[in-house]
Coordinates of C-alpha atoms in Angstrom, one line a residue:
M1 CA 97.5 90.1 131.9
G2 CA 99.5 93.1 131.0
E3 CA 103.4 93.3 133.5
T4 CA 103.8 91.0 135.9
E5 CA 103.6 92.3 139.5
K6 CA 106.8 92.5 141.2
I7 CA 106.2 90.8 144.8
E8 CA 108.8 92.3 147.8
V9 CA 109.4 89.2 149.6
R10 CA 111.4 90.9 153.0
D11 CA 113.1 88.9 155.7
I12 CA 111.8 88.4 158.8
T13 CA 115.1 90.0 161.1
R14 CA 115.2 88.9 164.9
I15 CA 115.5 92.1 167.1
E16 CA 118.2 91.3 169.3
R17 CA 119.5 94.3 171.6
I18 CA 123.0 94.4 171.7
G19 CA 124.6 94.7 175.0
A20 CA 127.6 95.6 177.0
H21 CA 128.2 92.0 177.9
S22 CA 126.4 90.3 174.8
H23 CA 129.5 88.8 173.1
I24 CA 130.4 86.9 176.0
R25 CA 129.2 83.3 175.5
G26 CA 131.4 81.7 178.7
L27 CA 134.3 81.8 180.7
G28 CA 136.8 80.6 178.1
L29 CA 137.6 77.5 179.6
D30 CA 139.0 74.1 178.3
D31 CA 138.5 71.1 179.8
V32 CA 141.3 71.1 182.7
L33 CA 139.6 74.6 183.6
E34 CA 143.1 76.2 182.0
A35 CA 142.0 80.1 180.9
R36 CA 142.7 80.5 176.7
A37 CA 143.8 83.6 175.0
V38 CA 140.6 84.9 173.2
S39 CA 137.5 82.4 173.5
Q40 CA 134.1 82.7 173.9
G41 CA 134.2 86.3 173.7
M42 CA 136.3 86.8 177.1
V43 CA 140.0 88.0 176.1
G44 CA 142.5 88.1 179.2
Q45 CA 142.2 87.7 182.7
K46 CA 143.6 84.0 182.9
D47 CA 143.8 83.9 186.5
A48 CA 140.8 85.3 187.3
R49 CA 138.6 83.3 184.5
R50 CA 140.4 80.2 186.0
A51 CA 139.2 80.8 189.6
A52 CA 135.7 82.1 188.8
G53 CA 136.0 78.3 186.5
V54 CA 137.0 76.6 189.7
V55 CA 134.1 78.4 191.2
V56 CA 131.5 77.4 188.6
Q57 CA 132.6 73.7 188.9
M58 CA 131.8 73.6 192.6
V59 CA 128.8 75.1 191.8
R60 CA 127.3 72.6 189.5
E61 CA 128.5 69.7 191.8
G62 CA 126.9 71.5 194.3
K63 CA 129.3 71.2 196.8
I64 CA 129.3 74.6 197.8
A65 CA 126.7 76.8 199.1
G66 CA 127.1 80.0 201.6
R67 CA 129.9 80.9 200.0
C68 CA 131.0 84.6 199.3
I69 CA 133.5 85.5 196.0
L70 CA 134.6 88.9 196.0
L71 CA 135.4 90.6 192.2
A72 CA 137.8 93.2 193.2
G73 CA 139.6 95.3 190.2
E74 CA 139.5 98.3 188.9
P75 CA 137.5 100.3 186.6
S76 CA 136.8 98.7 182.9
T77 CA 138.6 95.2 183.8
G78 CA 135.5 92.8 183.4
K79 CA 134.5 92.0 186.6
T80 CA 130.8 92.4 185.0
A81 CA 132.3 90.4 182.4
I82 CA 133.5 87.8 183.8
A83 CA 130.0 86.9 186.3
V84 CA 127.9 87.2 182.8
G85 CA 130.3 84.5 181.7
M86 CA 129.3 82.4 185.0
A87 CA 126.1 82.9 184.5
Q88 CA 126.3 81.3 180.8
A89 CA 128.9 78.7 181.7
L90 CA 126.4 77.5 184.6
G91 CA 123.6 77.7 181.7
T92 CA 119.6 77.4 182.7
E93 CA 119.2 74.9 184.8
T94 CA 121.0 76.8 188.1
P95 CA 119.9 80.0 189.3
F96 CA 121.3 82.9 188.5
T97 CA 120.1 86.2 190.0
S98 CA 122.2 89.5 189.0
M99 CA 121.3 92.6 191.2
S100 CA 123.1 96.2 191.4
G101 CA 123.9 97.2 195.0
S102 CA 122.0 100.7 194.8
E103 CA 118.3 97.4 193.5
I104 CA 118.1 97.3 197.3
Y105 CA 116.8 100.8 198.2
S106 CA 113.4 100.5 197.4
L107 CA 110.5 102.4 198.7
E108 CA 108.3 99.5 198.5
M109 CA 110.1 96.9 200.6
S110 CA 113.0 97.0 203.2
K111 CA 116.3 96.2 202.5
T112 CA 116.5 92.9 204.2
E113 CA 113.4 91.8 202.8
A114 CA 114.9 92.9 198.9
L115 CA 117.9 91.1 199.9
S116 CA 116.1 87.8 201.5
Q117 CA 114.0 87.3 197.8
A118 CA 117.3 88.0 195.7
L119 CA 119.0 84.9 198.2
R120 CA 116.2 83.1 197.4
K121 CA 115.4 83.2 194.1
S122 CA 119.1 82.1 193.4
I123 CA 118.2 78.8 194.9
G124 CA 116.3 76.3 192.4
V125 CA 114.2 73.3 194.1
R126 CA 114.2 70.3 191.6
I127 CA 110.3 68.4 192.3
K128 CA 110.1 65.2 191.4
E129 CA 107.0 63.7 190.0
E130 CA 105.1 60.3 188.6
T131 CA 102.5 60.7 186.1
E132 CA 100.4 58.5 184.0
I133 CA 100.3 59.2 179.9
I134 CA 99.0 57.7 177.4
E135 CA 101.8 57.7 174.5
G136 CA 101.1 55.8 170.5
E137 CA 100.4 56.4 167.1
V138 CA 97.1 58.0 165.6
V139 CA 95.5 55.0 163.6
E140 CA 92.8 56.9 163.3
I141 CA 90.2 60.0 164.8
Q142 CA 86.7 60.9 164.7
I143 CA 85.1 63.9 165.7
E144 CA 81.5 64.6 165.5
R145 CA 80.0 68.0 165.5
P146 CA 76.5 68.9 166.4
A147 CA 74.3 69.8 163.4
T148 CA 73.5 73.4 165.3
G149 CA 76.8 74.0 165.9
T150 CA 76.5 74.5 169.6
G151 CA 76.7 71.6 172.4
Q152 CA 79.2 69.0 173.0
K153 CA 81.2 67.5 170.6
V154 CA 81.8 63.9 170.6
G155 CA 84.9 62.2 169.5
K156 CA 87.2 58.6 169.4
V157 CA 90.6 58.0 168.7
T158 CA 92.2 54.6 168.0
L159 CA 95.8 54.7 169.6
K160 CA 98.5 51.9 168.7
T161 CA 102.1 51.3 169.5
T162 CA 103.7 48.1 168.1
E163 CA 101.7 45.3 170.1
M164 CA 98.9 47.0 171.1
E165 CA 95.8 49.3 169.3
T166 CA 93.1 50.6 172.0
N167 CA 89.7 52.8 171.1
Y168 CA 89.5 55.9 173.4
D169 CA 86.3 58.0 174.0
L170 CA 87.4 62.2 173.8
G171 CA 85.9 64.5 176.4
N172 CA 85.2 67.8 175.5
K173 CA 88.3 69.2 176.6
I174 CA 91.0 66.7 175.1
I175 CA 88.8 67.4 171.3
E176 CA 89.6 70.6 171.7
C177 CA 93.3 70.3 172.7
F178 CA 93.2 67.8 169.8
M179 CA 92.1 70.4 166.8
K180 CA 94.4 73.1 168.6
E181 CA 97.2 70.9 168.5
K182 CA 96.1 70.0 165.0
I183 CA 96.2 65.9 165.8
Q184 CA 95.3 63.7 162.7
A185 CA 96.2 60.2 161.1
G186 CA 100.0 59.3 161.7
D187 CA 100.9 61.4 164.4
V188 CA 102.5 60.2 167.6
I189 CA 101.2 61.7 170.5
T190 CA 101.2 61.5 174.5
I191 CA 98.5 62.5 176.2
D192 CA 99.3 63.4 180.1
K193 CA 95.9 61.8 182.4
A194 CA 96.0 64.0 185.2
S195 CA 96.1 67.4 183.5
G196 CA 94.4 66.2 180.1
K197 CA 97.6 67.7 178.1
V198 CA 97.8 67.1 174.7
N199 CA 101.9 66.7 173.2
K200 CA 102.6 66.0 169.4
L201 CA 106.0 64.3 169.4
G202 CA 105.7 64.0 165.4
R203 CA 104.8 61.8 162.5
S204 CA 105.4 57.9 162.7
F205 CA 107.9 57.1 159.4
T206 CA 105.1 54.7 158.5
R207 CA 103.5 57.2 157.0
A208 CA 106.3 59.4 155.8
R209 CA 105.6 58.8 151.8
D210 CA 101.8 59.8 152.3
Y211 CA 102.6 63.2 150.7
D212 CA 104.8 64.2 148.1
A213 CA 106.0 67.0 149.5
T214 CA 106.8 67.8 153.7
G215 CA 107.8 71.4 155.4
A216 CA 111.4 71.8 157.2
Q217 CA 109.8 71.5 160.5
T218 CA 107.7 67.7 160.1
R219 CA 109.8 65.5 162.5
F220 CA 109.5 62.0 162.0
V221 CA 109.5 59.4 164.9
Q222 CA 109.6 55.5 165.5
C223 CA 106.0 54.0 166.3
P224 CA 106.1 53.7 170.3
E225 CA 107.0 49.9 172.1
G226 CA 105.6 48.3 174.4
E227 CA 102.1 49.3 176.5
L228 CA 100.1 52.2 175.4
Q229 CA 100.0 53.4 178.8
K230 CA 103.0 54.3 180.8
R231 CA 104.9 55.9 183.9
K232 CA 106.9 59.0 183.0
E233 CA 108.6 60.9 186.1
V234 CA 108.8 64.3 185.2
V235 CA 111.3 67.3 186.5
H236 CA 109.7 70.7 187.9
T237 CA 112.6 73.1 188.4
V238 CA 111.3 76.1 190.6
T239 CA 112.8 78.7 192.7
L240 CA 111.9 78.9 196.3
H241 CA 111.2 82.8 196.2
E242 CA 108.2 81.4 193.8
I243 CA 107.5 79.2 196.0
D244 CA 107.0 81.7 198.6
V245 CA 105.3 84.2 196.6
I246 CA 102.5 81.1 195.6
N247 CA 102.1 80.3 199.3
S248 CA 101.9 83.6 201.0
R249 CA 98.7 84.9 199.1
T250 CA 95.6 83.4 198.5
H251 CA 95.7 84.6 194.3
G252 CA 100.0 84.3 194.8
F253 CA 100.7 82.5 191.5
L254 CA 99.4 85.6 190.2
A255 CA 101.3 88.1 191.9
L256 CA 105.0 85.9 189.8
F257 CA 103.6 87.3 186.5
S258 CA 102.9 91.3 188.1
G259 CA 105.8 91.5 190.2
D260 CA 104.0 93.0 192.6
T261 CA 105.6 90.4 195.6
G262 CA 105.1 92.7 198.5
E263 CA 106.5 91.8 202.0
I264 CA 106.7 87.6 202.7
K265 CA 106.6 86.8 206.1
Q266 CA 109.1 85.0 208.0
E267 CA 106.8 82.4 209.3
V268 CA 105.9 81.4 205.4
R269 CA 109.2 81.0 204.2
D270 CA 110.2 78.6 207.7
Q271 CA 107.3 76.5 206.6
I272 CA 108.5 76.4 203.0
N273 CA 112.2 75.2 204.2
N274 CA 110.8 72.4 206.2
K275 CA 108.4 71.2 203.8
V276 CA 111.5 71.6 200.9
L277 CA 113.6 69.6 203.5
E278 CA 111.2 66.7 204.1
W279 CA 110.7 66.7 200.2
R280 CA 114.6 66.1 200.3
E281 CA 114.8 63.4 203.1
E282 CA 111.6 61.7 201.0
G283 CA 113.4 61.7 197.5
K284 CA 111.1 64.0 196.2
A285 CA 112.7 66.8 195.9
E286 CA 116.4 68.1 195.2
I287 CA 118.1 71.6 196.5
N288 CA 119.9 72.7 194.0
P289 CA 122.2 76.3 195.1
G290 CA 122.9 78.7 192.8
V291 CA 124.7 82.0 192.4
L292 CA 123.7 85.3 193.3
F293 CA 125.8 88.3 191.5
I294 CA 125.5 92.1 193.6
D295 CA 127.4 94.5 191.7
E296 CA 128.6 97.6 193.2
V297 CA 128.5 95.8 196.5
H298 CA 130.1 99.0 198.0
M299 CA 126.9 100.8 198.0
L300 CA 125.0 98.4 200.2
D301 CA 125.4 99.4 203.9
I302 CA 126.0 98.3 207.5
E303 CA 122.7 96.6 207.8
C304 CA 122.3 95.1 204.8
F305 CA 126.5 93.6 205.6
S306 CA 125.4 92.7 209.0
Y307 CA 122.4 91.0 207.2
L308 CA 124.5 88.8 205.0
N309 CA 126.3 88.0 207.3
R310 CA 123.8 85.6 208.7
A311 CA 121.9 84.7 205.7
L312 CA 125.3 83.1 204.4
E313 CA 125.4 80.5 207.4
S314 CA 121.9 79.6 206.7
D315 CA 121.3 75.8 205.1
M316 CA 119.1 77.5 202.1
A317 CA 122.0 79.9 201.2
P318 CA 123.8 80.6 197.7
V319 CA 127.2 81.3 196.3
V320 CA 127.7 85.1 196.2
V321 CA 130.1 87.1 194.0
M322 CA 130.0 90.0 194.7
A323 CA 132.1 93.0 192.3
T324 CA 133.6 96.2 193.5
N325 CA 135.7 98.8 191.9
R326 CA 136.4 100.7 195.5
G327 CA 139.9 101.0 197.2
I328 CA 139.9 101.7 201.2
T329 CA 136.9 103.8 201.0
R330 CA 134.0 103.9 203.7
I331 CA 131.3 101.8 205.0
R332 CA 128.3 103.2 204.2
G333 CA 126.2 103.9 207.5
T334 CA 128.9 104.3 209.0
N335 CA 132.3 106.8 209.6
Y336 CA 135.0 103.6 209.6
R337 CA 136.9 103.2 206.6
S338 CA 137.3 99.4 204.9
P339 CA 139.0 97.8 202.0
H340 CA 136.4 97.5 199.3
G341 CA 133.8 99.8 201.8
I342 CA 133.1 96.1 203.0
P343 CA 133.1 95.4 207.0
I344 CA 136.4 93.5 208.0
D345 CA 134.3 90.5 209.2
L346 CA 132.2 89.7 205.9
L347 CA 135.8 90.3 203.8
D348 CA 137.2 87.3 206.5
R349 CA 134.6 85.0 204.9
M350 CA 135.1 86.1 201.1
I351 CA 137.7 84.6 198.4
I352 CA 138.8 87.6 196.6
I353 CA 139.7 87.6 193.0
R354 CA 141.3 90.2 191.5
T355 CA 140.9 91.8 188.1
V356 CA 144.2 93.3 186.3
P357 CA 143.9 95.9 183.7
Y358 CA 143.9 94.8 179.8
T359 CA 147.2 95.3 178.3
E360 CA 147.1 97.3 175.0
K361 CA 147.0 94.3 172.8
E362 CA 144.0 92.7 174.7
V363 CA 142.4 96.4 174.2
K364 CA 142.7 95.5 170.8
E365 CA 141.5 92.0 170.5
I366 CA 138.1 93.2 172.9
L367 CA 137.4 96.2 170.0
K368 CA 137.6 93.7 167.3
I369 CA 135.2 90.8 169.5
R370 CA 132.6 94.5 169.9
C371 CA 132.6 95.6 166.3
E372 CA 132.0 91.8 165.0
E373 CA 129.0 92.0 167.7
E374 CA 127.8 95.0 166.6
D375 CA 128.6 94.4 162.7
C376 CA 130.9 97.0 162.2
I377 CA 133.6 96.4 159.7
M378 CA 136.9 98.5 160.7
H379 CA 140.1 99.3 159.0
P380 CA 142.8 98.0 160.6
D381 CA 144.5 101.6 160.9
A382 CA 141.1 102.9 162.6
L383 CA 141.2 100.1 165.1
T384 CA 144.7 101.0 165.8
I385 CA 143.6 104.6 166.5
L386 CA 140.7 103.1 168.4
T387 CA 143.1 101.2 170.2
R388 CA 144.7 104.3 171.2
I389 CA 142.2 106.2 172.3
A390 CA 141.4 103.0 174.7
T391 CA 144.3 103.1 176.6
D392 CA 144.8 106.6 176.8
T393 CA 141.1 107.5 178.1
S394 CA 139.0 104.3 179.0
L395 CA 137.4 101.0 177.4
R396 CA 134.0 101.6 177.9
Y397 CA 134.3 105.2 176.0
A398 CA 136.4 103.3 172.7
I399 CA 133.8 100.7 173.0
Q400 CA 131.3 103.2 172.9
L401 CA 132.8 105.2 169.5
I402 CA 132.4 102.0 167.8
T403 CA 128.7 102.4 166.5
T404 CA 128.7 106.3 166.4
A405 CA 131.7 105.8 163.9
N406 CA 129.9 103.2 162.2
L407 CA 127.1 105.5 161.6
V408 CA 129.1 108.5 160.9
C409 CA 130.1 105.6 158.0
R410 CA 127.0 105.1 156.9
R411 CA 126.0 108.4 156.3
R412 CA 128.4 108.6 153.5
K413 CA 127.3 105.3 152.2
A414 CA 130.8 103.7 153.0
T415 CA 130.8 100.1 154.2
E416 CA 134.4 100.0 156.6
V417 CA 135.2 102.8 158.9
N418 CA 137.9 104.3 158.3
T419 CA 140.7 106.4 160.3
E420 CA 138.5 110.0 159.8
D421 CA 135.5 108.3 160.7
V422 CA 136.8 107.4 164.1
K423 CA 138.9 111.2 164.3
K424 CA 135.3 112.5 163.7
V425 CA 133.5 111.1 166.5
Y426 CA 136.3 111.4 169.1
S427 CA 136.0 115.1 168.2
L428 CA 132.5 115.0 168.2
F429 CA 132.3 113.2 171.8
L430 CA 134.4 114.2 174.7
D431 CA 135.6 111.9 177.6
E432 CA 135.7 111.8 181.1
N433 CA 139.4 113.9 180.6
R434 CA 138.9 116.6 178.3
S435 CA 135.0 116.8 179.8
S436 CA 136.5 117.5 183.2
K437 CA 139.6 120.2 182.1
I438 CA 137.0 121.9 180.1
L439 CA 134.9 122.2 183.6
K440 CA 137.8 123.7 185.1
E441 CA 139.0 126.0 182.5
Y442 CA 135.2 127.7 182.0
Q443 CA 134.2 127.2 186.1
D444 CA 133.6 131.0 186.2
D445 CA 130.9 130.4 183.9
Y446 CA 129.1 127.4 184.9
M447 CA 126.1 128.1 187.8
F448 CA 126.9 126.6 191.4
S449 CA 130.7 125.8 190.4
E450 CA 132.4 124.5 193.9
I451 CA 135.6 124.1 193.3
S452 CA 139.1 124.6 196.3
E453 CA 142.7 127.0 195.1
H454 CA 144.7 123.5 195.7
E455 CA 142.0 122.2 193.7
E456 CA 142.4 124.2 191.0
E457 CA 146.3 124.1 191.1
A458 CA 146.3 120.2 191.1
A459 CA 144.2 120.4 187.6
A460 CA 146.0 123.2 186.2
V461 CA 149.4 120.4 187.3
A462 CA 147.2 117.5 185.7
G463 CA 146.9 118.9 182.8
G464 CA 150.3 120.4 181.8
G465 CA 151.6 116.6 182.6
A466 CA 148.6 115.2 180.1
K467 CA 149.9 117.9 177.8
R468 CA 152.8 116.5 177.4
R469 CA 152.0 113.0 177.1
L470 CA 149.8 113.9 174.6
D471 CA 153.0 115.9 172.3
T472 CA 154.7 113.4 172.3
G473 CA 152.5 111.1 171.0
D474 CA 152.2 110.1 167.4
G475 CA 150.1 112.2 164.6
D476 CA 147.4 110.2 164.6
A477 CA 146.6 111.4 168.6
Q478 CA 147.7 115.4 167.8
A479 CA 145.2 115.5 164.8
M480 CA 142.7 114.0 166.8
E481 CA 143.1 116.1 169.7
H482 CA 142.7 119.2 167.1

C-alpha cells in the first residue's frame, strides 16, 4: 500500500440558538427564597426575584389559582428575564404559556377566543390510569419467518423473573416491536398488555460477561422480582386546551400538530370541565394550575381586560403574570388614562412586583454572563468600555455589540475582543439616541418629516445636554464618539 489515507473526523455539534434569555437557568434563589447576588444567570433585582420565588412556591404547592401578578418597571430592567426564570424554576411538569399582548389580534379567531385558549393551555390535568404489564428477563426468543418472505411471522419468547419462568406466543404486532427494539436473550423488557408497546429497560447483570466490550450506552439492570404480570399506575399530563382540541372535531388529534385549532364552542369546554371535575372527585385526575405570562400587556384593549376580569374568577384559572414598561397611559380602546394602561378594577386584583434599573456593577456582570453564553472572550478594558456604553445608551444595545465585536475580532484572526473592536462596532452601529439626533439634524432631507418647532427646540436642548455629558466623560467615550 502507498500513503496511508487521512481520515477526517468531525465532531457532531448540537445547533443551539442563543436567544436573549437563553443564559437564564432559574431565579437564583437559595432554600429560604433569599436571592443570591449572581446565580443561574440572574443578576440584581433581589426583591423582585424573591417575590417571584414566593409565587413559584405557591404555584408548586397548587395553593393559588386565578391570581394576577404584574411585573412593572422601566425598559431593560429584566421583567421578561424574571418570567423566564419562573418558567425554568417550575420545570416541565407545570404548564407555562408565554405570549405577547399583540398576539391576540389575529384574523382567524376572536380576541377572547385567543385569550381563552392561552388560559386553558396553562392548566394541566394529571390523568392516572392503571395498566397491566408483563416485566421480565428474556431467556430465549424464537421468530420464524415464512420461506416465501410473505405471510404471518410466528414467534415464541421465554420470560423469567427471580421466582418464575413462562413461555408466551407472539403475535405479528409484538414481533414487529421486538424487531424494532432489537430485543435479544438477556434483555430486561416490559410489555404493555393493552397497547402492545414493548420497552427495553436494559441488559441483565447475569449477562454482563457475555461480551468482551459493551457500548457506553449499555445499561445493566437487575432481573425483576415477583410475578411476571403486574399492575402499574401510569400518569399522563395533558393541558385542558389539548383535551378541548381533541374533543372539538372528528380528527381533533391531528389539529394539535397542524396548529389549526379554530374556534372551540363554549358547550364543549363546559362538558370537559364537568368531566375533569368528575375525574377529580373519583381520584382519577388532578388539576395542576400553571402560569400564563402575557408580555407587553398594555397592548390588550378594554374588551380583553373585561374578559380577563371574569376569567380569573373561574375555578379553572391559572396564575396570570403580566409585564409592562408603560407609565400612566391611555387604555387601548378608550380615551381614559390609567397606570400601566390597565383598568383600575383589574389593577386592584393584582399584586405588583417592581423592577428597578441595574447599577453599573450589575450591568458589567450581565455583560460578562452574555459573553460566556456567546463564547466570546473579552479583554477587561473592552468590558469596561461596553459597560460604559450600556449605562449611557441601553443594556440591549450593549448586548448586541458583543456578537458584532466578536465577529470583527475573528476577522483579524484574534481570539480576544479588545477595545479597538468595541470602538469599531460602536461607530458602525448607531444606538437610538445618536440615530434620533441625526434624524433631527437632517430632517429636511427625509421624506414625510413631521416635527413641530417646539419639538425642534426641545431636541436642540437635549442635544446640547448630551454633548456636555460626553465632554465630561473619559477619553474612551470621546474616542468612540469620533
